[in-house]
PDB file of C-alpha atoms in Angstrom:
ATOM      1  CA  UNK A   1     -37.242 -21.475   3.898  1.00 77.00           C
ATOM      2  CA  UNK A   2     -35.656 -18.655   5.893  1.00 85.00           C
ATOM      3  CA  UNK A   3     -32.612 -17.154   4.171  1.00 88.00           C
ATOM      4  CA  UNK A   4     -30.056 -14.879   5.839  1.00 87.00           C
ATOM      5  CA  UNK A   5     -27.719 -12.507   3.966  1.00 88.00           C
ATOM      6  CA  UNK A   6     -24.553 -10.725   5.044  1.00 85.00           C
ATOM      7  CA  UNK A   7     -22.483  -7.885   3.654  1.00 82.00           C
ATOM      8  CA  UNK A   8     -19.651  -5.868   5.228  1.00 76.00           C
ATOM      9  CA  UNK A   9     -19.829  -8.035   8.373  1.00 74.00           C
ATOM     10  CA  UNK A  10     -23.505  -7.183   8.904  1.00 76.00           C
ATOM     11  CA  UNK A  11     -26.225  -9.846   8.838  1.00 81.00           C
ATOM     12  CA  UNK A  12     -29.772  -9.252   7.640  1.00 81.00           C
ATOM     13  CA  UNK A  13     -32.881 -11.377   7.326  1.00 78.00           C
ATOM     14  CA  UNK A  14     -34.634 -13.677   7.369  1.00 84.00           C
ATOM     15  CA  UNK A  15     -35.910 -13.472   3.769  1.00 87.00           C
ATOM     16  CA  UNK A  16     -38.173 -15.776   1.813  1.00 87.00           C
ATOM     17  CA  UNK A  17     -36.927 -17.362  -1.416  1.00 87.00           C
ATOM     18  CA  UNK A  18     -39.272 -15.186  -3.508  1.00 84.00           C
ATOM     19  CA  UNK A  19     -37.929 -12.028  -1.869  1.00 86.00           C
ATOM     20  CA  UNK A  20     -34.318 -13.114  -2.461  1.00 86.00           C
ATOM     21  CA  UNK A  21     -34.926 -13.735  -6.177  1.00 87.00           C
ATOM     22  CA  UNK A  22     -36.576 -10.329  -6.597  1.00 87.00           C
ATOM     23  CA  UNK A  23     -33.627  -8.610  -4.917  1.00 86.00           C
ATOM     24  CA  UNK A  24     -31.197 -10.594  -7.071  1.00 86.00           C
ATOM     25  CA  UNK A  25     -33.043  -9.619 -10.252  1.00 85.00           C
ATOM     26  CA  UNK A  26     -33.135  -5.933  -9.268  1.00 83.00           C
ATOM     27  CA  UNK A  27     -29.453  -5.874  -8.278  1.00 83.00           C
ATOM     28  CA  UNK A  28     -30.112  -5.034  -4.614  1.00 85.00           C
ATOM     29  CA  UNK A  29     -28.469  -8.310  -3.593  1.00 87.00           C
ATOM     30  CA  UNK A  30     -25.081  -8.858  -5.233  1.00 88.00           C
ATOM     31  CA  UNK A  31     -23.459 -12.112  -6.249  1.00 88.00           C
ATOM     32  CA  UNK A  32     -20.587 -11.328  -3.870  1.00 86.00           C
ATOM     33  CA  UNK A  33     -22.881 -11.099  -0.825  1.00 87.00           C
ATOM     34  CA  UNK A  34     -22.923 -14.032   1.597  1.00 89.00           C
ATOM     35  CA  UNK A  35     -25.915 -16.296   2.209  1.00 87.00           C
ATOM     36  CA  UNK A  36     -26.918 -18.998   4.677  1.00 86.00           C
ATOM     37  CA  UNK A  37     -30.037 -21.068   5.233  1.00 86.00           C
ATOM     38  CA  UNK A  38     -30.827 -24.385   6.856  1.00 83.00           C
ATOM     39  CA  UNK A  39     -29.027 -27.163   5.028  1.00 82.00           C
ATOM     40  CA  UNK A  40     -25.843 -25.163   4.369  1.00 84.00           C
ATOM     41  CA  UNK A  41     -22.849 -26.055   6.531  1.00 81.00           C
ATOM     42  CA  UNK A  42     -21.188 -22.658   6.081  1.00 83.00           C
ATOM     43  CA  UNK A  43     -21.871 -19.142   4.844  1.00 85.00           C
ATOM     44  CA  UNK A  44     -21.593 -19.201   1.057  1.00 85.00           C
ATOM     45  CA  UNK A  45     -21.060 -16.582  -1.615  1.00 88.00           C
ATOM     46  CA  UNK A  46     -24.406 -15.967  -3.353  1.00 88.00           C
ATOM     47  CA  UNK A  47     -22.878 -16.348  -6.833  1.00 86.00           C
ATOM     48  CA  UNK A  48     -21.423 -19.759  -5.901  1.00 86.00           C
ATOM     49  CA  UNK A  49     -24.883 -20.987  -4.911  1.00 87.00           C
ATOM     50  CA  UNK A  50     -26.632 -19.578  -8.006  1.00 87.00           C
ATOM     51  CA  UNK A  51     -23.898 -20.481 -10.510  1.00 86.00           C
ATOM     52  CA  UNK A  52     -23.446 -16.710 -10.991  1.00 86.00           C
ATOM     53  CA  UNK A  53     -27.075 -16.360 -12.128  1.00 86.00           C
ATOM     54  CA  UNK A  54     -29.547 -13.818 -10.747  1.00 85.00           C
ATOM     55  CA  UNK A  55     -31.980 -16.486  -9.573  1.00 87.00           C
ATOM     56  CA  UNK A  56     -31.577 -19.026  -6.759  1.00 87.00           C
ATOM     57  CA  UNK A  57     -33.010 -22.512  -7.162  1.00 84.00           C
ATOM     58  CA  UNK A  58     -31.966 -24.437  -4.040  1.00 82.00           C
ATOM     59  CA  UNK A  59     -31.469 -28.185  -4.167  1.00 74.00           C
ATOM     60  CA  UNK A  60     -31.255 -30.756  -1.442  1.00 56.00           C
ATOM     61  CA  UNK A  61     -27.509 -31.173  -1.910  1.00 42.00           C
ATOM     62  CA  UNK A  62     -25.126 -29.138   0.219  1.00 44.00           C
ATOM     63  CA  UNK A  63     -22.702 -26.874  -1.633  1.00 43.00           C
ATOM     64  CA  UNK A  64     -18.915 -27.024  -1.076  1.00 43.00           C
ATOM     65  CA  UNK A  65     -17.738 -25.406   2.135  1.00 43.00           C
ATOM     66  CA  UNK A  66     -15.879 -22.121   2.156  1.00 41.00           C
ATOM     67  CA  UNK A  67     -13.540 -20.568   4.708  1.00 43.00           C
ATOM     68  CA  UNK A  68     -15.831 -19.340   7.485  1.00 43.00           C
ATOM     69  CA  UNK A  69     -13.274 -16.728   8.586  1.00 44.00           C
ATOM     70  CA  UNK A  70     -14.759 -14.252   6.099  1.00 41.00           C
ATOM     71  CA  UNK A  71     -17.915 -14.059   8.209  1.00 43.00           C
ATOM     72  CA  UNK A  72     -16.442 -14.488  11.703  1.00 45.00           C
ATOM     73  CA  UNK A  73     -17.042 -10.836  12.541  1.00 44.00           C
ATOM     74  CA  UNK A  74     -20.631 -10.611  11.286  1.00 45.00           C
ATOM     75  CA  UNK A  75     -22.764  -8.507  13.596  1.00 45.00           C
ATOM     76  CA  UNK A  76     -25.869 -10.486  14.588  1.00 46.00           C
ATOM     77  CA  UNK A  77     -28.636  -8.330  15.978  1.00 45.00           C
ATOM     78  CA  UNK A  78     -30.565 -10.077  18.800  1.00 46.00           C
ATOM     79  CA  UNK A  79     -33.801  -8.322  17.895  1.00 46.00           C
ATOM     80  CA  UNK A  80     -33.611  -9.848  14.402  1.00 46.00           C
ATOM     81  CA  UNK A  81     -33.455 -13.347  15.903  1.00 45.00           C
ATOM     82  CA  UNK A  82     -36.337 -12.689  18.272  1.00 47.00           C
ATOM     83  CA  UNK A  83     -38.678 -11.138  15.730  1.00 44.00           C
ATOM     84  CA  UNK A  84     -37.902 -13.780  13.083  1.00 41.00           C
ATOM     85  CA  UNK A  85     -40.275 -16.155  14.854  1.00 42.00           C
ATOM     86  CA  UNK A  86     -43.348 -14.013  14.312  1.00 44.00           C
ATOM     87  CA  UNK A  87     -42.260 -11.184  11.980  1.00 43.00           C
ATOM     88  CA  UNK A  88     -41.255 -11.807   8.345  1.00 39.00           C
ATOM     89  CA  UNK A  89     -40.440  -8.196   7.469  1.00 41.00           C
ATOM     90  CA  UNK A  90     -37.292  -7.497   5.474  1.00 43.00           C
ATOM     91  CA  UNK A  91     -34.383  -5.758   7.243  1.00 49.00           C
ATOM     92  CA  UNK A  92     -32.953  -4.538   3.938  1.00 53.00           C
ATOM     93  CA  UNK A  93     -31.677  -1.205   5.298  1.00 52.00           C
ATOM     94  CA  UNK A  94     -29.447  -2.870   7.838  1.00 50.00           C
ATOM     95  CA  UNK A  95     -27.783  -4.967   5.126  1.00 53.00           C
ATOM     96  CA  UNK A  96     -26.877  -1.768   3.270  1.00 50.00           C
ATOM     97  CA  UNK A  97     -25.791   0.126   6.380  1.00 47.00           C
ATOM     98  CA  UNK A  98     -28.660   2.645   6.118  1.00 46.00           C
ATOM     99  CA  UNK A  99     -30.836   4.025   8.967  1.00 47.00           C
ATOM    100  CA  UNK A 100     -33.705   1.715   9.883  1.00 48.00           C
ATOM    101  CA  UNK A 101     -37.117   2.575   8.447  1.00 47.00           C
ATOM    102  CA  UNK A 102     -40.187   2.588  10.707  1.00 50.00           C
ATOM    103  CA  UNK A 103     -41.514  -0.891  11.436  1.00 46.00           C
ATOM    104  CA  UNK A 104     -44.705  -0.360   9.473  1.00 45.00           C
ATOM    105  CA  UNK A 105     -42.803   0.707   6.341  1.00 42.00           C
ATOM    106  CA  UNK A 106     -40.526  -1.461   4.220  1.00 42.00           C
ATOM    107  CA  UNK A 107     -38.541  -1.087   1.050  1.00 41.00           C
ATOM    108  CA  UNK A 108     -40.075  -1.696  -2.327  1.00 42.00           C
ATOM    109  CA  UNK A 109     -37.468  -4.214  -3.480  1.00 39.00           C
ATOM    110  CA  UNK A 110     -37.919  -3.314  -7.147  1.00 37.00           C
ATOM    111  CA  UNK A 111     -37.423   0.443  -6.818  1.00 38.00           C
ATOM    112  CA  UNK A 112     -35.883   0.971  -3.334  1.00 39.00           C
ATOM    113  CA  UNK A 113     -38.697   3.427  -2.463  1.00 37.00           C
ATOM    114  CA  UNK A 114     -40.745   3.419   0.724  1.00 39.00           C
ATOM    115  CA  UNK A 115     -44.179   1.879   0.577  1.00 38.00           C
ATOM    116  CA  UNK A 116     -46.662   0.210   2.890  1.00 35.00           C
ATOM    117  CA  UNK A 117     -46.459  -3.591   3.092  1.00 36.00           C
ATOM    118  CA  UNK A 118     -48.436  -5.753   0.669  1.00 36.00           C
ATOM    119  CA  UNK A 119     -49.668  -9.242   1.353  1.00 35.00           C
ATOM    120  CA  UNK A 120     -48.321 -10.670  -1.899  1.00 36.00           C
ATOM    121  CA  UNK A 121     -44.912 -10.295  -3.499  1.00 35.00           C
ATOM    122  CA  UNK A 122     -44.975  -9.799  -7.264  1.00 35.00           C
ATOM    123  CA  UNK A 123     -42.553 -11.908  -9.267  1.00 34.00           C
ATOM    124  CA  UNK A 124     -43.114 -10.115 -12.579  1.00 37.00           C
ATOM    125  CA  UNK A 125     -39.535  -9.455 -13.670  1.00 37.00           C
ATOM    126  CA  UNK A 126     -40.596  -7.228 -16.543  1.00 38.00           C
ATOM    127  CA  UNK A 127     -41.398  -4.490 -14.007  1.00 35.00           C
ATOM    128  CA  UNK A 128     -37.897  -4.776 -12.566  1.00 36.00           C
ATOM    129  CA  UNK A 129     -36.204  -3.879 -15.852  1.00 41.00           C
ATOM    130  CA  UNK A 130     -38.320  -1.095 -17.262  1.00 39.00           C
ATOM    131  CA  UNK A 131     -35.349   1.255 -17.417  1.00 46.00           C
ATOM    132  CA  UNK A 132     -33.124  -1.371 -19.032  1.00 59.00           C
ATOM    133  CA  UNK A 133     -33.147  -1.994 -22.772  1.00 61.00           C
ATOM    134  CA  UNK A 134     -34.130  -5.461 -23.946  1.00 63.00           C
ATOM    135  CA  UNK A 135     -30.670  -6.188 -25.341  1.00 73.00           C
ATOM    136  CA  UNK A 136     -28.770  -4.919 -22.279  1.00 79.00           C
ATOM    137  CA  UNK A 137     -26.741  -7.353 -20.192  1.00 85.00           C
ATOM    138  CA  UNK A 138     -27.052  -6.873 -16.424  1.00 86.00           C
ATOM    139  CA  UNK A 139     -24.495  -8.104 -13.891  1.00 85.00           C
ATOM    140  CA  UNK A 140     -25.486  -7.463 -10.286  1.00 81.00           C
ATOM    141  CA  UNK A 141     -26.257  -3.746 -10.030  1.00 82.00           C
ATOM    142  CA  UNK A 142     -24.534  -2.626 -13.252  1.00 89.00           C
ATOM    143  CA  UNK A 143     -25.512  -2.645 -16.931  1.00 91.00           C
ATOM    144  CA  UNK A 144     -22.715  -3.813 -19.223  1.00 93.00           C
ATOM    145  CA  UNK A 145     -21.626  -1.393 -21.929  1.00 94.00           C
ATOM    146  CA  UNK A 146     -22.602  -2.513 -25.458  1.00 93.00           C
ATOM    147  CA  UNK A 147     -19.670  -3.696 -27.554  1.00 94.00           C
ATOM    148  CA  UNK A 148     -20.334  -1.038 -30.196  1.00 95.00           C
ATOM    149  CA  UNK A 149     -20.163   1.703 -27.543  1.00 94.00           C
ATOM    150  CA  UNK A 150     -16.747   0.397 -26.528  1.00 95.00           C
ATOM    151  CA  UNK A 151     -15.568   0.274 -30.149  1.00 95.00           C
ATOM    152  CA  UNK A 152     -16.813   3.835 -30.678  1.00 96.00           C
ATOM    153  CA  UNK A 153     -14.993   5.004 -27.535  1.00 96.00           C
ATOM    154  CA  UNK A 154     -11.734   3.483 -28.817  1.00 94.00           C
ATOM    155  CA  UNK A 155     -12.238   5.120 -32.211  1.00 95.00           C
ATOM    156  CA  UNK A 156     -12.870   8.508 -30.570  1.00 96.00           C
ATOM    157  CA  UNK A 157      -9.689   8.195 -28.501  1.00 94.00           C
ATOM    158  CA  UNK A 158      -7.771   7.387 -31.690  1.00 92.00           C
ATOM    159  CA  UNK A 159      -9.324  10.385 -33.459  1.00 94.00           C
ATOM    160  CA  UNK A 160      -8.324  12.696 -30.592  1.00 94.00           C
ATOM    161  CA  UNK A 161      -4.741  11.416 -30.836  1.00 91.00           C
ATOM    162  CA  UNK A 162      -4.695  12.012 -34.603  1.00 91.00           C
ATOM    163  CA  UNK A 163      -5.936  15.578 -34.032  1.00 92.00           C
ATOM    164  CA  UNK A 164      -3.196  16.110 -31.445  1.00 91.00           C
ATOM    165  CA  UNK A 165      -0.433  15.083 -33.885  1.00 88.00           C
ATOM    166  CA  UNK A 166      -2.060  16.756 -36.898  1.00 89.00           C
ATOM    167  CA  UNK A 167       0.431  19.690 -37.030  1.00 85.00           C
ATOM    168  CA  UNK A 168       3.291  17.147 -37.059  1.00 83.00           C
ATOM    169  CA  UNK A 169       1.645  15.042 -39.773  1.00 82.00           C
ATOM    170  CA  UNK A 170       0.981  18.107 -41.925  1.00 84.00           C
ATOM    171  CA  UNK A 171       4.630  19.146 -41.643  1.00 83.00           C
ATOM    172  CA  UNK A 172       5.882  15.648 -42.517  1.00 79.00           C
ATOM    173  CA  UNK A 173       3.718  15.501 -45.654  1.00 81.00           C
ATOM    174  CA  UNK A 174       5.693  18.461 -46.998  1.00 80.00           C
ATOM    175  CA  UNK A 175       8.989  16.595 -46.570  1.00 79.00           C
ATOM    176  CA  UNK A 176      10.515  13.869 -48.712  1.00 76.00           C
ATOM    177  CA  UNK A 177      10.219  10.978 -46.234  1.00 73.00           C
ATOM    178  CA  UNK A 178      11.837   7.618 -47.065  1.00 70.00           C
ATOM    179  CA  UNK A 179       9.261   5.211 -45.556  1.00 68.00           C
ATOM    180  CA  UNK A 180      11.395   2.173 -46.431  1.00 69.00           C
ATOM    181  CA  UNK A 181      13.568   3.110 -43.456  1.00 65.00           C
ATOM    182  CA  UNK A 182      10.720   2.060 -41.134  1.00 63.00           C
ATOM    183  CA  UNK A 183       9.937  -1.262 -42.842  1.00 61.00           C
ATOM    184  CA  UNK A 184      13.073  -3.113 -41.788  1.00 61.00           C
ATOM    185  CA  UNK A 185      12.136  -4.566 -38.391  1.00 56.00           C
ATOM    186  CA  UNK A 186      15.613  -6.029 -37.962  1.00 59.00           C
ATOM    187  CA  UNK A 187      17.227  -2.595 -38.001  1.00 64.00           C
ATOM    188  CA  UNK A 188      15.125  -0.585 -35.551  1.00 65.00           C
ATOM    189  CA  UNK A 189      18.121   1.536 -34.536  1.00 72.00           C
ATOM    190  CA  UNK A 190      18.450   2.891 -38.073  1.00 73.00           C
ATOM    191  CA  UNK A 191      14.732   3.699 -38.151  1.00 69.00           C
ATOM    192  CA  UNK A 192      15.054   5.534 -34.835  1.00 70.00           C
ATOM    193  CA  UNK A 193      18.047   7.554 -36.034  1.00 77.00           C
ATOM    194  CA  UNK A 194      16.212   8.470 -39.239  1.00 73.00           C
ATOM    195  CA  UNK A 195      13.122   9.590 -37.283  1.00 75.00           C
ATOM    196  CA  UNK A 196      15.348  11.810 -35.094  1.00 78.00           C
ATOM    197  CA  UNK A 197      16.814  13.365 -38.243  1.00 81.00           C
ATOM    198  CA  UNK A 198      13.298  14.117 -39.487  1.00 76.00           C
ATOM    199  CA  UNK A 199      12.348  15.721 -36.154  1.00 76.00           C
ATOM    200  CA  UNK A 200      15.413  17.968 -36.302  1.00 78.00           C
ATOM    201  CA  UNK A 201      14.363  19.095 -39.798  1.00 80.00           C
ATOM    202  CA  UNK A 202      10.947  20.277 -38.600  1.00 79.00           C
ATOM    203  CA  UNK A 203      10.316  23.894 -37.572  1.00 83.00           C
ATOM    204  CA  UNK A 204      10.698  24.252 -33.805  1.00 84.00           C
ATOM    205  CA  UNK A 205       7.287  25.925 -33.505  1.00 85.00           C
ATOM    206  CA  UNK A 206       5.550  22.958 -35.184  1.00 83.00           C
ATOM    207  CA  UNK A 207       7.397  20.487 -32.998  1.00 82.00           C
ATOM    208  CA  UNK A 208       6.562  22.395 -29.831  1.00 87.00           C
ATOM    209  CA  UNK A 209       2.883  22.701 -30.780  1.00 88.00           C
ATOM    210  CA  UNK A 210       2.640  18.946 -31.391  1.00 86.00           C
ATOM    211  CA  UNK A 211       4.368  18.139 -28.091  1.00 87.00           C
ATOM    212  CA  UNK A 212       2.052  20.442 -26.136  1.00 92.00           C
ATOM    213  CA  UNK A 213      -1.058  18.967 -27.771  1.00 93.00           C
ATOM    214  CA  UNK A 214       0.038  15.342 -27.312  1.00 91.00           C
ATOM    215  CA  UNK A 215       1.163  15.721 -23.681  1.00 94.00           C
ATOM    216  CA  UNK A 216      -1.913  17.827 -22.926  1.00 95.00           C
ATOM    217  CA  UNK A 217      -4.158  15.092 -24.331  1.00 94.00           C
ATOM    218  CA  UNK A 218      -2.393  12.376 -22.335  1.00 93.00           C
ATOM    219  CA  UNK A 219      -2.590  14.455 -19.128  1.00 95.00           C
ATOM    220  CA  UNK A 220      -6.308  15.066 -19.649  1.00 95.00           C
ATOM    221  CA  UNK A 221      -6.907  11.381 -20.345  1.00 94.00           C
ATOM    222  CA  UNK A 222      -5.063  10.357 -17.179  1.00 94.00           C
ATOM    223  CA  UNK A 223      -7.070  12.801 -15.049  1.00 95.00           C
ATOM    224  CA  UNK A 224     -10.425  11.500 -16.296  1.00 95.00           C
ATOM    225  CA  UNK A 225      -9.328   7.856 -16.079  1.00 95.00           C
ATOM    226  CA  UNK A 226      -8.098   8.303 -12.500  1.00 94.00           C
ATOM    227  CA  UNK A 227     -11.048  10.352 -11.230  1.00 94.00           C
ATOM    228  CA  UNK A 228     -13.923   8.798 -13.206  1.00 94.00           C
ATOM    229  CA  UNK A 229     -12.704   5.526 -14.728  1.00 94.00           C
ATOM    230  CA  UNK A 230     -13.331   7.029 -18.164  1.00 95.00           C
ATOM    231  CA  UNK A 231     -11.107   8.028 -21.027  1.00 95.00           C
ATOM    232  CA  UNK A 232     -12.425  10.937 -23.073  1.00 96.00           C
ATOM    233  CA  UNK A 233     -13.883   8.453 -25.561  1.00 95.00           C
ATOM    234  CA  UNK A 234     -15.705   6.576 -22.792  1.00 95.00           C
ATOM    235  CA  UNK A 235     -16.895   9.864 -21.281  1.00 95.00           C
ATOM    236  CA  UNK A 236     -18.465  10.865 -24.605  1.00 96.00           C
ATOM    237  CA  UNK A 237     -20.142   7.461 -25.080  1.00 96.00           C
ATOM    238  CA  UNK A 238     -21.364   7.254 -21.461  1.00 95.00           C
ATOM    239  CA  UNK A 239     -19.484   4.140 -20.366  1.00 96.00           C
ATOM    240  CA  UNK A 240     -16.995   3.466 -17.561  1.00 95.00           C
ATOM    241  CA  UNK A 241     -14.456   0.935 -16.274  1.00 95.00           C
ATOM    242  CA  UNK A 242     -15.327  -0.655 -12.909  1.00 94.00           C
ATOM    243  CA  UNK A 243     -13.852  -3.395 -10.750  1.00 93.00           C
ATOM    244  CA  UNK A 244     -15.220  -6.878 -11.502  1.00 92.00           C
ATOM    245  CA  UNK A 245     -15.910  -7.555  -7.822  1.00 90.00           C
ATOM    246  CA  UNK A 246     -17.010  -4.258  -6.252  1.00 90.00           C
ATOM    247  CA  UNK A 247     -18.575  -2.656  -9.368  1.00 91.00           C
ATOM    248  CA  UNK A 248     -16.978   0.609  -8.221  1.00 92.00           C
ATOM    249  CA  UNK A 249     -13.919   2.473  -9.512  1.00 93.00           C
ATOM    250  CA  UNK A 250     -10.952   0.089  -9.730  1.00 92.00           C
ATOM    251  CA  UNK A 251      -7.733   0.711  -7.812  1.00 91.00           C
ATOM    252  CA  UNK A 252      -5.137   3.139  -9.196  1.00 91.00           C
ATOM    253  CA  UNK A 253      -2.878   0.216 -10.133  1.00 92.00           C
ATOM    254  CA  UNK A 254      -5.623  -1.459 -12.188  1.00 91.00           C
ATOM    255  CA  UNK A 255      -6.750   1.757 -13.884  1.00 90.00           C
ATOM    256  CA  UNK A 256      -3.442   3.448 -14.600  1.00 92.00           C
ATOM    257  CA  UNK A 257      -0.798   0.747 -14.196  1.00 91.00           C
ATOM    258  CA  UNK A 258      -2.475  -2.215 -15.924  1.00 91.00           C
ATOM    259  CA  UNK A 259      -5.293  -0.886 -18.069  1.00 92.00           C
ATOM    260  CA  UNK A 260      -3.625   2.331 -19.267  1.00 91.00           C
ATOM    261  CA  UNK A 261       0.191   2.335 -19.179  1.00 91.00           C
ATOM    262  CA  UNK A 262       0.734  -1.402 -19.737  1.00 91.00           C
ATOM    263  CA  UNK A 263      -1.749  -1.494 -22.617  1.00 91.00           C
ATOM    264  CA  UNK A 264      -0.199   1.672 -24.071  1.00 87.00           C
ATOM    265  CA  UNK A 265       3.237   0.012 -24.058  1.00 90.00           C
ATOM    266  CA  UNK A 266       1.875  -3.222 -25.591  1.00 90.00           C
ATOM    267  CA  UNK A 267       0.044  -1.461 -28.414  1.00 87.00           C
ATOM    268  CA  UNK A 268       2.896   0.978 -29.014  1.00 83.00           C
ATOM    269  CA  UNK A 269       5.212  -1.994 -29.593  1.00 83.00           C
ATOM    270  CA  UNK A 270       2.657  -3.741 -31.824  1.00 83.00           C
ATOM    271  CA  UNK A 271       2.053  -0.680 -33.989  1.00 79.00           C
ATOM    272  CA  UNK A 272       5.794   0.011 -34.186  1.00 71.00           C
ATOM    273  CA  UNK A 273       6.230  -3.370 -35.903  1.00 71.00           C
ATOM    274  CA  UNK A 274       3.178  -3.161 -38.123  1.00 72.00           C
ATOM    275  CA  UNK A 275      -0.126  -1.340 -37.884  1.00 72.00           C
ATOM    276  CA  UNK A 276      -1.922  -4.451 -39.128  1.00 80.00           C
ATOM    277  CA  UNK A 277      -0.846  -6.480 -36.085  1.00 84.00           C
ATOM    278  CA  UNK A 278      -2.047  -3.790 -33.690  1.00 85.00           C
ATOM    279  CA  UNK A 279      -5.513  -3.666 -35.260  1.00 89.00           C
ATOM    280  CA  UNK A 280      -5.712  -7.483 -35.234  1.00 91.00           C
ATOM    281  CA  UNK A 281      -5.071  -7.591 -31.469  1.00 91.00           C
ATOM    282  CA  UNK A 282      -7.731  -4.912 -30.886  1.00 92.00           C
ATOM    283  CA  UNK A 283     -10.185  -6.931 -33.006  1.00 93.00           C
ATOM    284  CA  UNK A 284      -9.396 -10.073 -30.977  1.00 94.00           C
ATOM    285  CA  UNK A 285     -10.135  -8.173 -27.765  1.00 94.00           C
ATOM    286  CA  UNK A 286     -13.581  -7.074 -28.905  1.00 94.00           C
ATOM    287  CA  UNK A 287     -14.353 -10.489 -30.408  1.00 94.00           C
ATOM    288  CA  UNK A 288     -13.603 -12.105 -27.038  1.00 94.00           C
ATOM    289  CA  UNK A 289     -15.809  -9.508 -25.320  1.00 93.00           C
ATOM    290  CA  UNK A 290     -18.710 -10.165 -27.702  1.00 92.00           C
ATOM    291  CA  UNK A 291     -18.577 -13.901 -26.919  1.00 92.00           C
ATOM    292  CA  UNK A 292     -18.292 -13.441 -23.144  1.00 91.00           C
ATOM    293  CA  UNK A 293     -21.414 -13.389 -20.905  1.00 89.00           C
ATOM    294  CA  UNK A 294     -19.949 -10.346 -19.129  1.00 90.00           C
ATOM    295  CA  UNK A 295     -18.402  -8.694 -22.232  1.00 92.00           C
ATOM    296  CA  UNK A 296     -14.918  -9.471 -20.957  1.00 94.00           C
ATOM    297  CA  UNK A 297     -12.090  -9.192 -23.476  1.00 93.00           C
ATOM    298  CA  UNK A 298      -8.418  -9.786 -22.806  1.00 94.00           C
ATOM    299  CA  UNK A 299      -7.965  -6.185 -21.571  1.00 93.00           C
ATOM    300  CA  UNK A 300     -10.600  -6.884 -18.907  1.00 94.00           C
ATOM    301  CA  UNK A 301      -9.127 -10.270 -17.985  1.00 93.00           C
ATOM    302  CA  UNK A 302      -5.725  -8.657 -17.546  1.00 93.00           C
ATOM    303  CA  UNK A 303      -6.978  -5.893 -15.231  1.00 92.00           C
ATOM    304  CA  UNK A 304      -9.957  -7.780 -13.683  1.00 93.00           C
ATOM    305  CA  UNK A 305     -12.347  -5.006 -14.742  1.00 94.00           C
ATOM    306  CA  UNK A 306     -15.717  -4.581 -16.452  1.00 94.00           C
ATOM    307  CA  UNK A 307     -16.836  -1.867 -18.862  1.00 95.00           C
ATOM    308  CA  UNK A 308     -20.354  -0.740 -17.935  1.00 95.00           C
ATOM    309  CA  UNK A 309     -22.847   2.028 -18.596  1.00 94.00           C
ATOM    310  CA  UNK A 310     -21.776   4.959 -16.441  1.00 93.00           C
ATOM    311  CA  UNK A 311     -23.766   5.639 -13.284  1.00 89.00           C
ATOM    312  CA  UNK A 312     -22.985   8.157 -10.539  1.00 87.00           C
ATOM    313  CA  UNK A 313     -23.254   5.488  -7.822  1.00 85.00           C
ATOM    314  CA  UNK A 314     -20.135   3.812  -9.245  1.00 90.00           C
ATOM    315  CA  UNK A 315     -18.072   6.850  -8.184  1.00 88.00           C
ATOM    316  CA  UNK A 316     -19.060   6.536  -4.515  1.00 80.00           C
ATOM    317  CA  UNK A 317     -16.315   4.864  -2.521  1.00 69.00           C
ATOM    318  CA  UNK A 318     -17.378   1.678  -0.763  1.00 59.00           C
ATOM    319  CA  UNK A 319     -17.555   2.248   2.975  1.00 50.00           C
ATOM    320  CA  UNK A 320     -15.159   0.179   5.042  1.00 47.00           C
ATOM    321  CA  UNK A 321     -16.646  -2.217   7.583  1.00 46.00           C
ATOM    322  CA  UNK A 322     -16.251  -1.093  11.191  1.00 43.00           C
TER     323      UNK A 322
END
C-alpha cells in the first residue's frame, strides 16, 4: 500500500504503512494532517481514519468523504510521482517545508536525525518513547501535562495572589469587621457599601501598596500568558496552554479573552457568593480533565485548548502556506 500525506498544501510520499505508523507514534505525522491511498475517494484527515489513535489499521471499507476544497491547492511534485515507481524513499523534509536532504540520506523517523538507509524498519515503539515517562499521555507531538501539575500551578497562582493582598489582609485583621454584612446574598449593595467604608478606614499607604502589588501581579501574569501561554504557576511547574488543533500558542482571544478574563469573571462571581461554590467548580474542572483521554476539563472545552508539558517548539509560530 502506497500512502500519501499532505500538510500546508504540500504533498509528500509515498510511504508504506509501517513507516506511517512509526511517524504517527513519534508525533512526526499529526492527526490533523491529510492522507490518501488507493481505496479512498477523497483526501481524509489522518485522525478521522485512525479514530484519533496514533496507529492506522486500514480496512476494506471506504471512509466518509470530506470537502476536497481543503486540498485543492496541494503542490504535487512531478519528480515524486516519477520516482515512486522505483524509489520508496521517504520525502519527509518536503512535508515539513525543510530543505531536501541528499538522496542517499533519509530521516530517522524516530529521532529526526540523519542516518544512512536501512533495509528493515523497526516497529519497536519502546524506542520511540524513551524520553517520555510511562504514565505520560501523548497527543500528536505534545505530552499532556499531568493533572497534579495543573493543580499545583493553580495553587501557586492562588498563593501569589494571597501574597499580593497580604498587606490588606493584615490591616483588616486589626479592624473590627462585621462579616455578617457579606453573608446576605440578597443585599449585595449593602455589602459593597460596607466594603467601601472599610477601604476608606485603611491607611492610604497600606491601600496603595496592596493596589500596586495586585495590579503588578496581574500585569505580570498577562505578559507571560500572552507571550508564553503560561501563568506564573504554569511557568514554575513547566506546563503550557496550547491550541487543541495546532499544538502551538493559542490566539490572543482564546488565551486572554476566554481562558483568562472570562474565567476570572466567572470565578470572581462564584467566590463572591460563597467560597465553597468556587472550589467545587474548580474540583469539577479537574475531575473532568482526569477522566478525559486528552485531560480536557471544562476550561479547555470552553477555549478549545490543551495543557501540555512546555516545549520551546510550541512557541514557534506556524508558517503560513504560500
